[in-house]
mmCIF file of C-alpha atoms in Angstrom:
data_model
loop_
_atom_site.group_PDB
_atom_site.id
_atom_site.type_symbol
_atom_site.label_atom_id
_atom_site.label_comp_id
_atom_site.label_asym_id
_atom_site.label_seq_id
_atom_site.Cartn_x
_atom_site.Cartn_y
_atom_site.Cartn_z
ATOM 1 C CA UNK Y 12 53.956 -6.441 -2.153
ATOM 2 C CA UNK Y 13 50.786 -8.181 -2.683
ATOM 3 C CA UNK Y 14 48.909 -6.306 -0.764
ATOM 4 C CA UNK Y 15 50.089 -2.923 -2.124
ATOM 5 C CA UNK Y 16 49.363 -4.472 -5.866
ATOM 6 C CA UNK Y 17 45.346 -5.534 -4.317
ATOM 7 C CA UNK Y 18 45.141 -2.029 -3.138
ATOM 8 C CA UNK Y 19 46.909 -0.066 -5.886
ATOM 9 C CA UNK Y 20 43.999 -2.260 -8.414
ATOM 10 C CA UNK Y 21 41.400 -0.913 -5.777
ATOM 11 C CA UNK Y 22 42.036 2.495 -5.805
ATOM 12 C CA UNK Y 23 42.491 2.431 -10.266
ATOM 13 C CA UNK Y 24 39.152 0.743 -10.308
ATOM 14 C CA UNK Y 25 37.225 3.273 -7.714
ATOM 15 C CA UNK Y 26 39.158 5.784 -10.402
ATOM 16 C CA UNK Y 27 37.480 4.788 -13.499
ATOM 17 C CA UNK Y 28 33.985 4.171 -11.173
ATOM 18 C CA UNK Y 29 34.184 8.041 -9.839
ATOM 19 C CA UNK Y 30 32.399 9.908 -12.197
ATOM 20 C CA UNK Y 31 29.336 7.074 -11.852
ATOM 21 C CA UNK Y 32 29.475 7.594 -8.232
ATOM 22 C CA UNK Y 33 29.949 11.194 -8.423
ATOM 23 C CA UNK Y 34 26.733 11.523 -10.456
ATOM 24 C CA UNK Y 35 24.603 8.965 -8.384
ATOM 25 C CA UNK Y 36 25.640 10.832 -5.206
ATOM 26 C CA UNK Y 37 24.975 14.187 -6.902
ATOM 27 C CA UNK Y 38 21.972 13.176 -8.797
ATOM 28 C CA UNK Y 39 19.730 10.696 -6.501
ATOM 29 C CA UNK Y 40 21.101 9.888 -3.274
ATOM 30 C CA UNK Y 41 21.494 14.056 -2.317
ATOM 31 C CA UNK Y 42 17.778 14.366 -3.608
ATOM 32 C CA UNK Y 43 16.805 11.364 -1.738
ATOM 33 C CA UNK Y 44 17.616 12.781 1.776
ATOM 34 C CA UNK Y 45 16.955 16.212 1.025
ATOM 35 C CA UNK Y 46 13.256 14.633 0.278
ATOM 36 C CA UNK Y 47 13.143 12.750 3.064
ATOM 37 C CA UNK Y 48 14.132 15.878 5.259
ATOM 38 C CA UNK Y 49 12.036 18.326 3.885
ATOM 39 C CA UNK Y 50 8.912 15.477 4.185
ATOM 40 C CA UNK Y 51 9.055 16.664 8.247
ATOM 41 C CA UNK Y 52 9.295 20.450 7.511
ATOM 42 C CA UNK Y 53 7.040 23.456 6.357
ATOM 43 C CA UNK Y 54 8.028 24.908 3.430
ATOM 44 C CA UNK Y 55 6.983 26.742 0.175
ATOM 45 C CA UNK Y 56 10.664 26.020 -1.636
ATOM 46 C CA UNK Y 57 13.514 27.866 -2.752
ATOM 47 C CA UNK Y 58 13.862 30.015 0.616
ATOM 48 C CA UNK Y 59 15.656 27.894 2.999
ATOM 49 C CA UNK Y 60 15.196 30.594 5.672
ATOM 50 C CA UNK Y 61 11.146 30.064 5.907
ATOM 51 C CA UNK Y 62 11.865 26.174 6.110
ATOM 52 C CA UNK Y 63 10.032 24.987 9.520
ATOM 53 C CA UNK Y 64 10.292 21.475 11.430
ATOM 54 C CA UNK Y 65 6.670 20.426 12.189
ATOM 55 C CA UNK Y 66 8.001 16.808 12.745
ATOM 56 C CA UNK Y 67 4.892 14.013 11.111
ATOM 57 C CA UNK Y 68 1.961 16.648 10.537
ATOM 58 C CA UNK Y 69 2.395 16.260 6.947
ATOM 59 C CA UNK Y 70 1.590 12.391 7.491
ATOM 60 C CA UNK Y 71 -1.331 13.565 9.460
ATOM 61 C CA UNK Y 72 -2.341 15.631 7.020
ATOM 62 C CA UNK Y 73 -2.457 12.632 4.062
ATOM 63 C CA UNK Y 74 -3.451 10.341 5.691
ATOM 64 C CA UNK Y 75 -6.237 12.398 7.845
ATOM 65 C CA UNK Y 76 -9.990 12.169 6.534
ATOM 66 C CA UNK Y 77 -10.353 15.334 4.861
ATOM 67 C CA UNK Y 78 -7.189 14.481 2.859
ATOM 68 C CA UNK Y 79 -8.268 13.088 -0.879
ATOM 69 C CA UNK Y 80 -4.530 11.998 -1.697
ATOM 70 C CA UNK Y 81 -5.728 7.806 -0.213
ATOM 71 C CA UNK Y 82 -9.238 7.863 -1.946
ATOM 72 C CA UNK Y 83 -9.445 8.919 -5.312
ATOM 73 C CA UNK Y 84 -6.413 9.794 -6.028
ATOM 74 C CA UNK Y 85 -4.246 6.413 -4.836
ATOM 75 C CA UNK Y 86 -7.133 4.358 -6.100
ATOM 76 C CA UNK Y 87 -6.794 6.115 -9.318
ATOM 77 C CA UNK Y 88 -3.464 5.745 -9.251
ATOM 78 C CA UNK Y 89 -3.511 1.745 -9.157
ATOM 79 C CA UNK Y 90 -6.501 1.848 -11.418
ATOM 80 C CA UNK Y 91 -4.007 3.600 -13.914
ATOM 81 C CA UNK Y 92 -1.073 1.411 -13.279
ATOM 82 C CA UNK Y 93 -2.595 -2.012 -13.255
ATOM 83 C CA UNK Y 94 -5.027 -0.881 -15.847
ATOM 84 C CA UNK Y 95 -2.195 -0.467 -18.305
ATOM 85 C CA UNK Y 96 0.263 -2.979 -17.255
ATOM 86 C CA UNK Y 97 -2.533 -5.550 -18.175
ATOM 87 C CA UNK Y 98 -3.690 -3.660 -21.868
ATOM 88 C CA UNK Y 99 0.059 -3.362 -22.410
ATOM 89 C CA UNK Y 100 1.401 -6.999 -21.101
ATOM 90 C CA UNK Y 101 -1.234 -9.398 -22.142
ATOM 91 C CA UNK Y 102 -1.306 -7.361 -25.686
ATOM 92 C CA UNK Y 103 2.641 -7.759 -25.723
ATOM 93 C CA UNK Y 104 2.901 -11.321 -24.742
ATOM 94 C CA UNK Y 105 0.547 -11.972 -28.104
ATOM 95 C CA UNK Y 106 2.123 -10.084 -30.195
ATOM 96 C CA UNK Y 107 5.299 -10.884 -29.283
ATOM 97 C CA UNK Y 108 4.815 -14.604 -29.686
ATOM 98 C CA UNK Y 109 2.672 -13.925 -33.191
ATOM 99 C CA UNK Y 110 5.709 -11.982 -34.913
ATOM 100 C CA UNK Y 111 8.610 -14.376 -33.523
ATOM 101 C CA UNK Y 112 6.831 -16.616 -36.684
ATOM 102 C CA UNK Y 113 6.261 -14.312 -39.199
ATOM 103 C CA UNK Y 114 8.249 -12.946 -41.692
ATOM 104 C CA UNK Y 115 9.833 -9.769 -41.267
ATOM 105 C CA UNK Y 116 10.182 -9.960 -37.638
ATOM 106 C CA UNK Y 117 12.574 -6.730 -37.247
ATOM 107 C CA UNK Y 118 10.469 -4.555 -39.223
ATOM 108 C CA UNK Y 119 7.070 -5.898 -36.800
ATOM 109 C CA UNK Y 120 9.360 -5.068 -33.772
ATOM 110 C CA UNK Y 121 9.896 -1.613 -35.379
ATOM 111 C CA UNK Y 122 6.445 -0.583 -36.059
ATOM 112 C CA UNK Y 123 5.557 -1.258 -32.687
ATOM 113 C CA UNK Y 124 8.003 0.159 -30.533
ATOM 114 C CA UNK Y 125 7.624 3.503 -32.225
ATOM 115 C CA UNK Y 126 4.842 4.766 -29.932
ATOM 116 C CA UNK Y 127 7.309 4.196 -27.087
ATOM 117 C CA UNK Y 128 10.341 6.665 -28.802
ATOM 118 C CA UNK Y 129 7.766 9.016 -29.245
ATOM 119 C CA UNK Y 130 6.976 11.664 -26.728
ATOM 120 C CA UNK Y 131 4.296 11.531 -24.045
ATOM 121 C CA UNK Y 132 3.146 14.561 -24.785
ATOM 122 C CA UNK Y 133 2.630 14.472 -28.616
ATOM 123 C CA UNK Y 134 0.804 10.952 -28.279
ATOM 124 C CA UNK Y 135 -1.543 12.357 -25.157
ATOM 125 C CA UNK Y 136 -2.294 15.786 -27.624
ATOM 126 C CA UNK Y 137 -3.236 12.988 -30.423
ATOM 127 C CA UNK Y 138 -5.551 11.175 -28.347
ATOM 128 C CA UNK Y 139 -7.060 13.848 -26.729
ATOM 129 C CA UNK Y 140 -8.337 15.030 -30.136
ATOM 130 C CA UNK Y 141 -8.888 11.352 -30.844
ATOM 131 C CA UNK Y 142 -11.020 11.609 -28.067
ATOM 132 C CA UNK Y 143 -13.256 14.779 -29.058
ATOM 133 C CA UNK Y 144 -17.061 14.590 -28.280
ATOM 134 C CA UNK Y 145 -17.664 16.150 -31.618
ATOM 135 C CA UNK Y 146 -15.333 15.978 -34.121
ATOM 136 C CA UNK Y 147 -12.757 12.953 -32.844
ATOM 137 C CA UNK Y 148 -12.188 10.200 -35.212
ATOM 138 C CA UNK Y 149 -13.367 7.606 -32.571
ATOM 139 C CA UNK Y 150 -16.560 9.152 -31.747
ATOM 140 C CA UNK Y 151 -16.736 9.835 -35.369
ATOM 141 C CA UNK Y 152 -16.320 5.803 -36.177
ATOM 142 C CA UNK Y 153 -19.138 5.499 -32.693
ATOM 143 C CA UNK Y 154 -21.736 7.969 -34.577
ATOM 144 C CA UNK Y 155 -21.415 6.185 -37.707
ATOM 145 C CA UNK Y 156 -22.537 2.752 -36.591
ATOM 146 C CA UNK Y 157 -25.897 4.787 -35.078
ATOM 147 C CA UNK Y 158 -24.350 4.649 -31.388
ATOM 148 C CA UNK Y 159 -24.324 8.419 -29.291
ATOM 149 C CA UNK Y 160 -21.013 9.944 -28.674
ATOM 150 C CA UNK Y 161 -19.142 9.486 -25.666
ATOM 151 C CA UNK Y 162 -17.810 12.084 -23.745
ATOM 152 C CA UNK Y 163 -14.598 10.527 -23.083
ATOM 153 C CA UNK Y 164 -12.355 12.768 -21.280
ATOM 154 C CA UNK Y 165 -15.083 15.039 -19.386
ATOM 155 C CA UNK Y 166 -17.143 12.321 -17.929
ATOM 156 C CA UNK Y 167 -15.690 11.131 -14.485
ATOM 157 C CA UNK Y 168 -16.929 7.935 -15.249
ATOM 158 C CA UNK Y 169 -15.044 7.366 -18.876
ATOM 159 C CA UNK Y 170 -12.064 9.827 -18.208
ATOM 160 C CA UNK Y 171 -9.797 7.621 -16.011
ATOM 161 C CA UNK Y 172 -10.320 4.347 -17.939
ATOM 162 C CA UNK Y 173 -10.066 6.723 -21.212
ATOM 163 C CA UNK Y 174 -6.038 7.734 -20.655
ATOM 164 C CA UNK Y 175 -5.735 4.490 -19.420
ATOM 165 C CA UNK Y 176 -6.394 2.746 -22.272
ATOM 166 C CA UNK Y 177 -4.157 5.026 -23.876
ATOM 167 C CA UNK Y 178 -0.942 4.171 -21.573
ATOM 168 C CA UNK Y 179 -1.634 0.335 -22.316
ATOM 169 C CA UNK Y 180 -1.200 1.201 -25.914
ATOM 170 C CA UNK Y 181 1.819 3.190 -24.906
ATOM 171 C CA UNK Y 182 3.410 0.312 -22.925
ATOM 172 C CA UNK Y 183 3.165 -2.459 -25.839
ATOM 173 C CA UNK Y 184 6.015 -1.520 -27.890
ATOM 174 C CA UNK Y 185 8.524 -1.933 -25.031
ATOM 175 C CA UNK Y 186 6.877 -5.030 -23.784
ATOM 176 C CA UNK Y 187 6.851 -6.663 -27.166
ATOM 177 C CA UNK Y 188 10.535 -5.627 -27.566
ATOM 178 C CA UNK Y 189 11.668 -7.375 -24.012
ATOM 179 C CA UNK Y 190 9.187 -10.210 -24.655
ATOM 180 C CA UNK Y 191 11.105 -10.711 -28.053
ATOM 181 C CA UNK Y 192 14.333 -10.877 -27.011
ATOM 182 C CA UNK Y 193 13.498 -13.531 -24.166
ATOM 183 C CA UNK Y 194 11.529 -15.283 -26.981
ATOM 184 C CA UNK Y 195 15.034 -15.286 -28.876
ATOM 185 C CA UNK Y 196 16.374 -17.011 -26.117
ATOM 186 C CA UNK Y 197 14.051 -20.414 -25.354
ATOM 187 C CA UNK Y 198 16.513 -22.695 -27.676
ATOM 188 C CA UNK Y 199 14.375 -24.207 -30.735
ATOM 189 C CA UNK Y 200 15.437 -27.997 -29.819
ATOM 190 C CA UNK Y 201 12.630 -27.890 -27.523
ATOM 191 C CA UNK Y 202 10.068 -26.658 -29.760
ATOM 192 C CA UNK Y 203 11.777 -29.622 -32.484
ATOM 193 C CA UNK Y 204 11.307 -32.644 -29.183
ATOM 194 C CA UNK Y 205 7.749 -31.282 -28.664
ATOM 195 C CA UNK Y 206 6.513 -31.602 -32.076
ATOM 196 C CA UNK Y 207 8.019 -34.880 -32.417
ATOM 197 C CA UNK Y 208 5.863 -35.668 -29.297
ATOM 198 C CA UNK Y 209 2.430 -34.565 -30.887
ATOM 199 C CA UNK Y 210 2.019 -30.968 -28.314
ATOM 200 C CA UNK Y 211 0.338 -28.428 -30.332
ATOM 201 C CA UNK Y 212 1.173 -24.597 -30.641
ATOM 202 C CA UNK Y 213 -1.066 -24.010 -26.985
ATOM 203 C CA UNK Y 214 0.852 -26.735 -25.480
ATOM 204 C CA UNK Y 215 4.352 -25.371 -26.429
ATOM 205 C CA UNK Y 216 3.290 -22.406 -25.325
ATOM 206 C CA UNK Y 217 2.268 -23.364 -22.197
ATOM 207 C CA UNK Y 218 4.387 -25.903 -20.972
ATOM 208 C CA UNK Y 219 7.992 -24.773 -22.989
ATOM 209 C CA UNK Y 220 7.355 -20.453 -24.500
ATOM 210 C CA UNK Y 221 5.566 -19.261 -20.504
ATOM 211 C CA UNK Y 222 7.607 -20.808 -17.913
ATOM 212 C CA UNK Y 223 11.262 -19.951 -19.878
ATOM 213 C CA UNK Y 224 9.911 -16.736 -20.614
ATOM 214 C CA UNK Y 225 9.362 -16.131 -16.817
ATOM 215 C CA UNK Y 226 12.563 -13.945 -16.025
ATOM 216 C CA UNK Y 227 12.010 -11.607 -18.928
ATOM 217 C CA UNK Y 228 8.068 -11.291 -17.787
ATOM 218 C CA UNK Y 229 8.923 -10.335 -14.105
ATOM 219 C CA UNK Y 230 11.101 -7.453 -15.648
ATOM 220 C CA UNK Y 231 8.827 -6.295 -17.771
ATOM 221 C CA UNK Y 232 5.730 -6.491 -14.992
ATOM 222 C CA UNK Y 233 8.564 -4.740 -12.147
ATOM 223 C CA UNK Y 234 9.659 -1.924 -14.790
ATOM 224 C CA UNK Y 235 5.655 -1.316 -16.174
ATOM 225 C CA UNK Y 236 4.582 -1.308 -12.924
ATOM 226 C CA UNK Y 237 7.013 1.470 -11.667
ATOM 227 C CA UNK Y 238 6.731 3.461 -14.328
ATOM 228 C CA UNK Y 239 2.633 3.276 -14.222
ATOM 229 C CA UNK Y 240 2.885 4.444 -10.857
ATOM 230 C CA UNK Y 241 5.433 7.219 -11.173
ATOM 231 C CA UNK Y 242 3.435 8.474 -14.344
ATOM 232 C CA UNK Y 243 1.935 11.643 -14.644
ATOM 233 C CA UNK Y 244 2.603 13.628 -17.746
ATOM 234 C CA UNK Y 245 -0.173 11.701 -19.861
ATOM 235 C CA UNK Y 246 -2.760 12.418 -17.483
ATOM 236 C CA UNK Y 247 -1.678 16.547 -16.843
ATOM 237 C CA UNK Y 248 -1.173 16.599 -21.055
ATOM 238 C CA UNK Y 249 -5.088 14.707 -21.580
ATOM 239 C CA UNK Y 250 -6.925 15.899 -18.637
ATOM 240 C CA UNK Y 251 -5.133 18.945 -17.868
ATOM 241 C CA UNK Y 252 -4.945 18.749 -14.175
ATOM 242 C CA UNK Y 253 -6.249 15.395 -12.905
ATOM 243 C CA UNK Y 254 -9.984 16.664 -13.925
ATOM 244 C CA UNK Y 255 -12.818 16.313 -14.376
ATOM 245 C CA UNK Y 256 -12.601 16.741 -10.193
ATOM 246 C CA UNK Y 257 -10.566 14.442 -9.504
ATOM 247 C CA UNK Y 258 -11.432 11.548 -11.022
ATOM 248 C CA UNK Y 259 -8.030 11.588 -12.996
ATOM 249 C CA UNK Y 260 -5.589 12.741 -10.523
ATOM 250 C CA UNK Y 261 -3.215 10.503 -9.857
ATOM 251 C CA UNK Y 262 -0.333 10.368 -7.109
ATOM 252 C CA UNK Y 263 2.568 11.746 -9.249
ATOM 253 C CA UNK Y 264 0.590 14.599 -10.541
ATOM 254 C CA UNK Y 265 -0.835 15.753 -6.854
ATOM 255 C CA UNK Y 266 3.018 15.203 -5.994
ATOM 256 C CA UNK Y 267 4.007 17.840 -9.079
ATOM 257 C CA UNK Y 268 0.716 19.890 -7.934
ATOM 258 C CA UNK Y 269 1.401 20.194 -4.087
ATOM 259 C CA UNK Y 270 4.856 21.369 -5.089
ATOM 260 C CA UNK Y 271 4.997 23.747 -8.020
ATOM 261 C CA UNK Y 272 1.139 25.346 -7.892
ATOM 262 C CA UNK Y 273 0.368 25.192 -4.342
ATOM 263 C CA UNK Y 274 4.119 25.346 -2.674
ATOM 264 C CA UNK Y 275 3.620 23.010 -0.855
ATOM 265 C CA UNK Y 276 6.702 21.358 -0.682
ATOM 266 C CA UNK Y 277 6.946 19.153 2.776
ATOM 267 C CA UNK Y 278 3.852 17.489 1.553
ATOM 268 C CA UNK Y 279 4.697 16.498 -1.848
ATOM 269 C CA UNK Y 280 7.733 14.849 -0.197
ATOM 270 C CA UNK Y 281 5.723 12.945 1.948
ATOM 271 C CA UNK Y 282 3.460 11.810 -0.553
ATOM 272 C CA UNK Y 283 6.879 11.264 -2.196
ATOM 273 C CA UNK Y 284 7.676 9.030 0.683
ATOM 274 C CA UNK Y 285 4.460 7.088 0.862
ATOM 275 C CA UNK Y 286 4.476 6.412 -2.844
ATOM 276 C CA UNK Y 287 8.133 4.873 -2.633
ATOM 277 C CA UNK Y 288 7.039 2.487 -0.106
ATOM 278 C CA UNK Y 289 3.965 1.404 -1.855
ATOM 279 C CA UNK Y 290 6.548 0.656 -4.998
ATOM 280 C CA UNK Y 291 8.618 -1.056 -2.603
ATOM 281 C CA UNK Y 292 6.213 -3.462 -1.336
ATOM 282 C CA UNK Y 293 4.880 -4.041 -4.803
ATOM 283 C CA UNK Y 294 7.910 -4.808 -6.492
ATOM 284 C CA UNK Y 295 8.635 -7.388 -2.691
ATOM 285 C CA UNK Y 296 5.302 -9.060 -3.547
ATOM 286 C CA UNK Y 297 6.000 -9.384 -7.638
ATOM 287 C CA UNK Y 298 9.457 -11.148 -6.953
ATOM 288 C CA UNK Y 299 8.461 -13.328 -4.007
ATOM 289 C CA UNK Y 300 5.378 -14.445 -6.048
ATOM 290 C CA UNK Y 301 7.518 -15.333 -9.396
ATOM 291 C CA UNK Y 302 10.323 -16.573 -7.043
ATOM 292 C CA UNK Y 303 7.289 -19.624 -5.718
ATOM 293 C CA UNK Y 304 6.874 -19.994 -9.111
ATOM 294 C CA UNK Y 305 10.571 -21.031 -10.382
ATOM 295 C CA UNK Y 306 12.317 -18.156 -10.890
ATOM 296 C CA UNK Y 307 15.171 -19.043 -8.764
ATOM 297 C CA UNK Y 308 17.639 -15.875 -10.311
ATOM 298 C CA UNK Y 309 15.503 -13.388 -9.294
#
């Protein structure tokens, strides 16, 4: 009888669980294998008929010396994600610990996690006429203090650091949200015992507001990183597609470009592949190096 109740309280909860299932299997792992299939096959998409097993020549193929998809484009790629992470992280941690003393905390949280409800595309159309040689309000503020205008988003050498600039300004409003909330959580008797000891604001920070805070930092460096290198919309939106060259193009967008403008499918997928391991082994490195350094729930 006990059994049949353990069972009968198995099956009710798999119930209620179904549709979740349902729509992971549906929704990611189905894709996932389909990629990983289609990563060893020849094909231009939607005709399943013309799909053709060529086995690891679309490996050989990135990762051959004529291929561009390691050099720039990966390199731009980490240049974009770790380029942002840090505007948007060391920015955030600031911030964050600034507005956790002032008043009106809320509304500071508010005001800067709006860029981060608003859509990629509106804030990479207002930067890229932010960004204008002639008439952009930041070559406009450049001119005025007798400096020559840059050419930000046609010169190779300013274009990548350009919309990366821009995605660390993206990325702050999140961070400072997360950061908050983990800031919320360091209890204030600590702050109270190290006053009463003499430790400054530095020293509190250091020794009591960092190390407590370390949980909520290795989410927010794991999510930003993920998300930097999946990106691709503010770069296609800003530089159109990956230009000038490709000194932009990054490994989502030659993903999107392989695919949808040059059909070719079994390569995006194994660029697919190779970009999911390179996440993998980042997000490996981020947790064993926080887990050396006392995050133990991690």
């Amino acid at each position: 009888m006990r059994r049949f109740k353990f069972k009968r309280e198995t099956l009710l909860a798999y119930s209620f669980l179904s549709p979740v299932l349902l729509f992971y299997l549906i929704f990611l792992m189905i894709p996932v294998v389909f990629s990983v299939l289609i990563s060893f096959t020849d094909w231009g998409g939607f005709d399943f008929a013309s799909m053709k097993w060529v086995g690891l020549k679309n490996y050989r193929t990135i990762f051959s010396s004529q291929s561009s998809f390691l050099n720039p484009i990966m390199t731009n790629t980490f240049v974009f994600a770790f380029g942002g992470v840090a505007i948007s992280f060391i920015a955030a941690l600031i911030i964050s610990y600034l507005i956790s003393r002032m008043r009106y905390e809320g509304l500071w949280r508010t005001l800067f996690f709006m860029p981060a409800v608003t859509t990629v595309v509106a804030i990479g159309n207002v930067w890229y006429y932010m960004y204008n040689p002639t008439n952009g309000l930041i070559n406009g503020i450049i001119t005025s203090l007798g400096f020559r205008s840059i050419n930000f988003l046609d010169d190779p050498n300013h274009a990548l650091l350009s919309i990366t600039a821009v995605s660390g300004w993206m990325g702050i409003g999140s961070a400072v949200l997360l950061l908050s909330a983990g800031l919320k959580g360091i209890p204030n008797d600590y702050y109270e015992a190290a006053e009463l000891e003499g430790a400054g604001h530095l020293r509190q920070y250091t020794k009591i507001t960092f190390p407590l805070l370390k949980p909520t930092i290795l989410f927010v460096l794991i999510t930003s990183f993920i998300g930097g290198l999946q990106s691709f919309t503010l770069t296609m939106v800003m530089a159109k597609s990956g230009g000038p060259g490709n000194s932009t193009n990054v490994g989502a967008l030659e993903m999107y470009n392989q695919a949808f403008s040059f059909g070719n499918w079994g390569v995006a997928s194994a660029m697919a592949i190779i970009l999911f391991f390179v996440i993998f082994i980042i997000t490996m490195a981020q947790l064993l190096i926080f887990r050396k350094g006392g995050v133990e729930s991690y």
